[in-house]
Each structure stands twice: as structure tokens, then as C-alpha cells.
XYZ file of C-alpha atoms in Angstrom:
181
model
C 29.356 33.339 18.688
C 32.963 34.307 18.939
C 34.715 36.052 16.074
C 38.126 37.626 15.633
C 39.555 40.471 13.558
C 42.999 40.907 12.097
C 44.186 44.254 10.743
C 46.780 44.368 8.000
C 47.993 47.881 7.376
C 48.471 51.343 8.765
C 45.584 53.383 10.068
C 43.491 55.103 7.403
C 43.678 58.868 7.082
C 41.114 61.020 8.873
C 39.217 61.411 5.583
C 39.207 57.650 5.070
C 37.973 57.140 8.629
C 35.100 59.528 7.903
C 34.378 57.668 4.651
C 34.168 54.441 6.680
C 30.859 55.582 8.160
C 28.856 53.630 5.574
C 29.134 50.528 7.741
C 27.623 52.380 10.704
C 24.458 53.086 8.708
C 23.223 49.850 7.171
C 19.652 49.852 5.817
C 17.006 48.975 8.437
C 15.649 45.993 6.436
C 19.168 44.524 6.411
C 19.772 45.158 10.112
C 16.452 43.550 10.998
C 17.586 40.130 9.743
C 20.869 40.071 11.666
C 21.206 38.041 14.826
C 22.759 39.702 17.888
C 26.205 38.234 17.250
C 26.053 39.425 13.619
C 25.287 42.960 14.842
C 28.383 42.686 17.060
C 30.429 41.484 14.094
C 29.319 44.521 12.055
C 30.039 46.885 14.964
C 33.509 45.397 15.460
C 34.218 45.550 11.728
C 33.151 49.213 11.602
C 35.507 49.948 14.516
C 38.330 48.077 12.767
C 37.803 50.229 9.665
C 38.959 53.215 11.642
C 42.288 51.478 12.211
C 42.947 49.668 8.906
C 41.787 49.350 5.286
C 42.419 45.595 5.046
C 40.507 43.526 7.564
C 40.262 39.779 8.042
C 37.079 38.597 9.747
C 37.135 35.121 11.240
C 33.913 33.576 12.509
C 32.769 29.967 12.954
C 31.123 27.898 10.255
C 27.359 28.480 10.014
C 27.584 31.848 11.802
C 26.131 33.767 8.861
C 29.249 35.357 7.398
C 27.592 35.434 3.962
C 24.595 37.306 5.369
C 26.943 39.770 7.083
C 29.011 40.596 4.015
C 25.898 40.788 1.827
C 24.557 43.328 4.314
C 27.848 45.192 4.156
C 27.535 45.221 0.360
C 24.062 46.758 0.604
C 25.343 49.430 2.969
C 28.256 50.323 0.718
C 26.022 50.417 -2.352
C 23.528 52.690 -0.559
C 26.450 55.082 0.026
C 27.261 55.098 -3.705
C 30.269 52.792 -3.297
C 30.950 49.986 -5.764
C 31.475 46.508 -4.310
C 33.214 43.413 -5.655
C 32.547 40.145 -3.836
C 35.013 37.404 -4.778
C 34.384 33.689 -4.351
C 36.585 30.737 -5.212
C 33.967 28.203 -6.325
C 30.802 28.268 -8.417
C 28.886 26.795 -5.483
C 29.850 29.824 -3.372
C 29.000 32.276 -6.169
C 25.546 30.684 -6.422
C 25.104 30.801 -2.636
C 26.069 34.486 -2.488
C 23.799 35.259 -5.463
C 20.871 33.549 -3.731
C 21.537 35.384 -0.457
C 21.753 38.745 -2.245
C 18.459 37.954 -4.013
C 16.789 37.015 -0.714
C 17.985 40.312 0.798
C 16.800 42.311 -2.270
C 20.305 43.555 -3.064
C 20.702 44.593 -6.700
C 23.804 42.841 -8.037
C 25.422 41.261 -11.041
C 27.325 38.001 -11.337
C 30.553 37.397 -13.225
C 30.971 33.639 -13.556
C 31.418 31.448 -16.618
C 28.883 28.970 -15.256
C 26.223 31.675 -14.690
C 26.061 33.762 -17.902
C 22.411 34.748 -17.464
C 23.057 36.693 -14.256
C 25.214 39.467 -15.699
C 24.152 42.961 -14.648
C 27.089 45.229 -15.345
C 25.255 48.374 -14.228
C 24.820 47.114 -10.653
C 27.072 48.659 -7.986
C 27.536 45.226 -6.413
C 29.240 42.511 -8.441
C 29.701 38.914 -7.296
C 32.516 37.202 -9.169
C 34.231 33.887 -9.518
C 37.914 34.727 -9.039
C 38.889 32.260 -11.765
C 36.469 33.750 -14.324
C 37.502 37.278 -13.397
C 41.197 36.438 -13.668
C 40.759 34.746 -17.048
C 38.526 37.407 -18.614
C 40.180 40.516 -17.196
C 43.833 39.712 -16.651
C 44.788 36.817 -18.926
C 42.550 37.334 -21.986
C 41.886 41.062 -21.370
C 38.364 40.616 -22.782
C 36.884 43.002 -20.246
C 38.125 45.515 -17.674
C 38.060 44.650 -14.012
C 34.865 45.972 -12.430
C 35.136 49.147 -10.380
C 35.354 48.553 -6.638
C 35.610 50.815 -3.628
C 35.035 47.759 -1.428
C 36.416 44.274 -2.125
C 35.137 41.315 -0.121
C 36.849 37.933 -0.413
C 34.849 34.929 0.775
C 37.001 32.040 2.027
C 39.866 34.505 2.467
C 42.289 31.779 3.532
C 42.375 30.925 -0.205
C 43.306 34.473 -1.313
C 47.071 33.992 -1.346
C 47.404 32.413 -4.796
C 49.210 34.423 -7.460
C 46.148 34.925 -9.675
C 44.037 35.977 -6.712
C 46.671 38.414 -5.489
C 46.800 40.003 -8.957
C 43.102 40.729 -8.709
C 43.386 42.124 -5.169
C 46.447 44.191 -6.109
C 44.402 45.849 -8.865
C 42.395 47.605 -6.123
C 45.054 49.425 -4.061
C 42.655 52.067 -2.696
C 39.711 49.813 -1.903
C 38.538 48.735 1.515
C 39.362 45.001 1.600
C 37.588 42.480 3.778
C 38.402 38.811 3.968
C 35.913 36.418 5.559
C 36.916 32.962 6.732
C 36.076 30.279 9.270
C 39.635 28.960 9.478
């Protein structure tokens, strides 16, 4: 399957390029479930990380983007990095939660519609952008979760003001947007 990458900023420093190695060393159980084209997508994304900190990944519908970024989350977590996965709809949060469960990735969920899935101690957090914006930015009821890596599912929807405020709160994080459009 064909995919494309777009890079959105200057090249990372040499130290940051070295730190990008976590994507080159995904856990074997994760790699074993990837299809060949998903391996290529990971390889291309790892190469892009040496040139930029904000990367847009475009791949067709039903190509397994969720599986890929869940695998990326596992790799980052295994390298002691914190991950925030953002989704725009409850249906997507549930789908990501189910995929993380099926891949045995320890994670928490921040979504008003899923209160029983909270696990604040997990390095990987899956969040509804609307819940996160309301709780952390508008109402200030909780701090934004820590994140060295931010992944935005359906990245073509990331340009809204509230969503940009969340993304802007992570100026030093690796940022990955995934989209089919």
C-alpha cells in the first residue's frame, strides 16, 4: 500500500536524532503483527524522524494506521518515553483502546464517556481531544498528561483552535499526525 510523509519543521539536533532511535527498536511481539507495508511505514517514519520532529503520515483507509501508531506507542513506552494519543471521537478512542488491549500495551484512557478506563500511571494515554481540552485547559481540573510523543489520529482535524492549544502545550514532543485524507 502506498503512503506518504510530510515533514513540518527544521531538522532535529544530533542529540534528538539519536533519541529518535526508539522507533528503530520496536518490541518483537509488535513487529510480528505488522504486514510488510506497515513495516515500510515504520521504517519511513523512523527515517523522517531524523529530518523533522513533526511528521504527517498519510496512508489509505483500512491500511492499519491504528495498529502502526499503537506499535509506535509501545516502542516509545519501552524506551521510557511518555505518549499521548489524541482522537476526535469517542468511537475512535474506543477503537484505539481495543487495539492497545489486543496488543497488550499498558495504557490509560481520558474520555468523559469512558470513566472506568483511567490509568494515570501508564506511560501511554489515549485521550478524547474534547475531554482533554475541557478538563485541562478550560476547567483546569487536571494538568495535561506528560508526553514526549504526541500522536494525533485523523490529523486532518487537528487545525481547530482547541486542538492547536493542546498540541502547542507540547513544544518539545515528537508529533505524528495520521490521516487517510
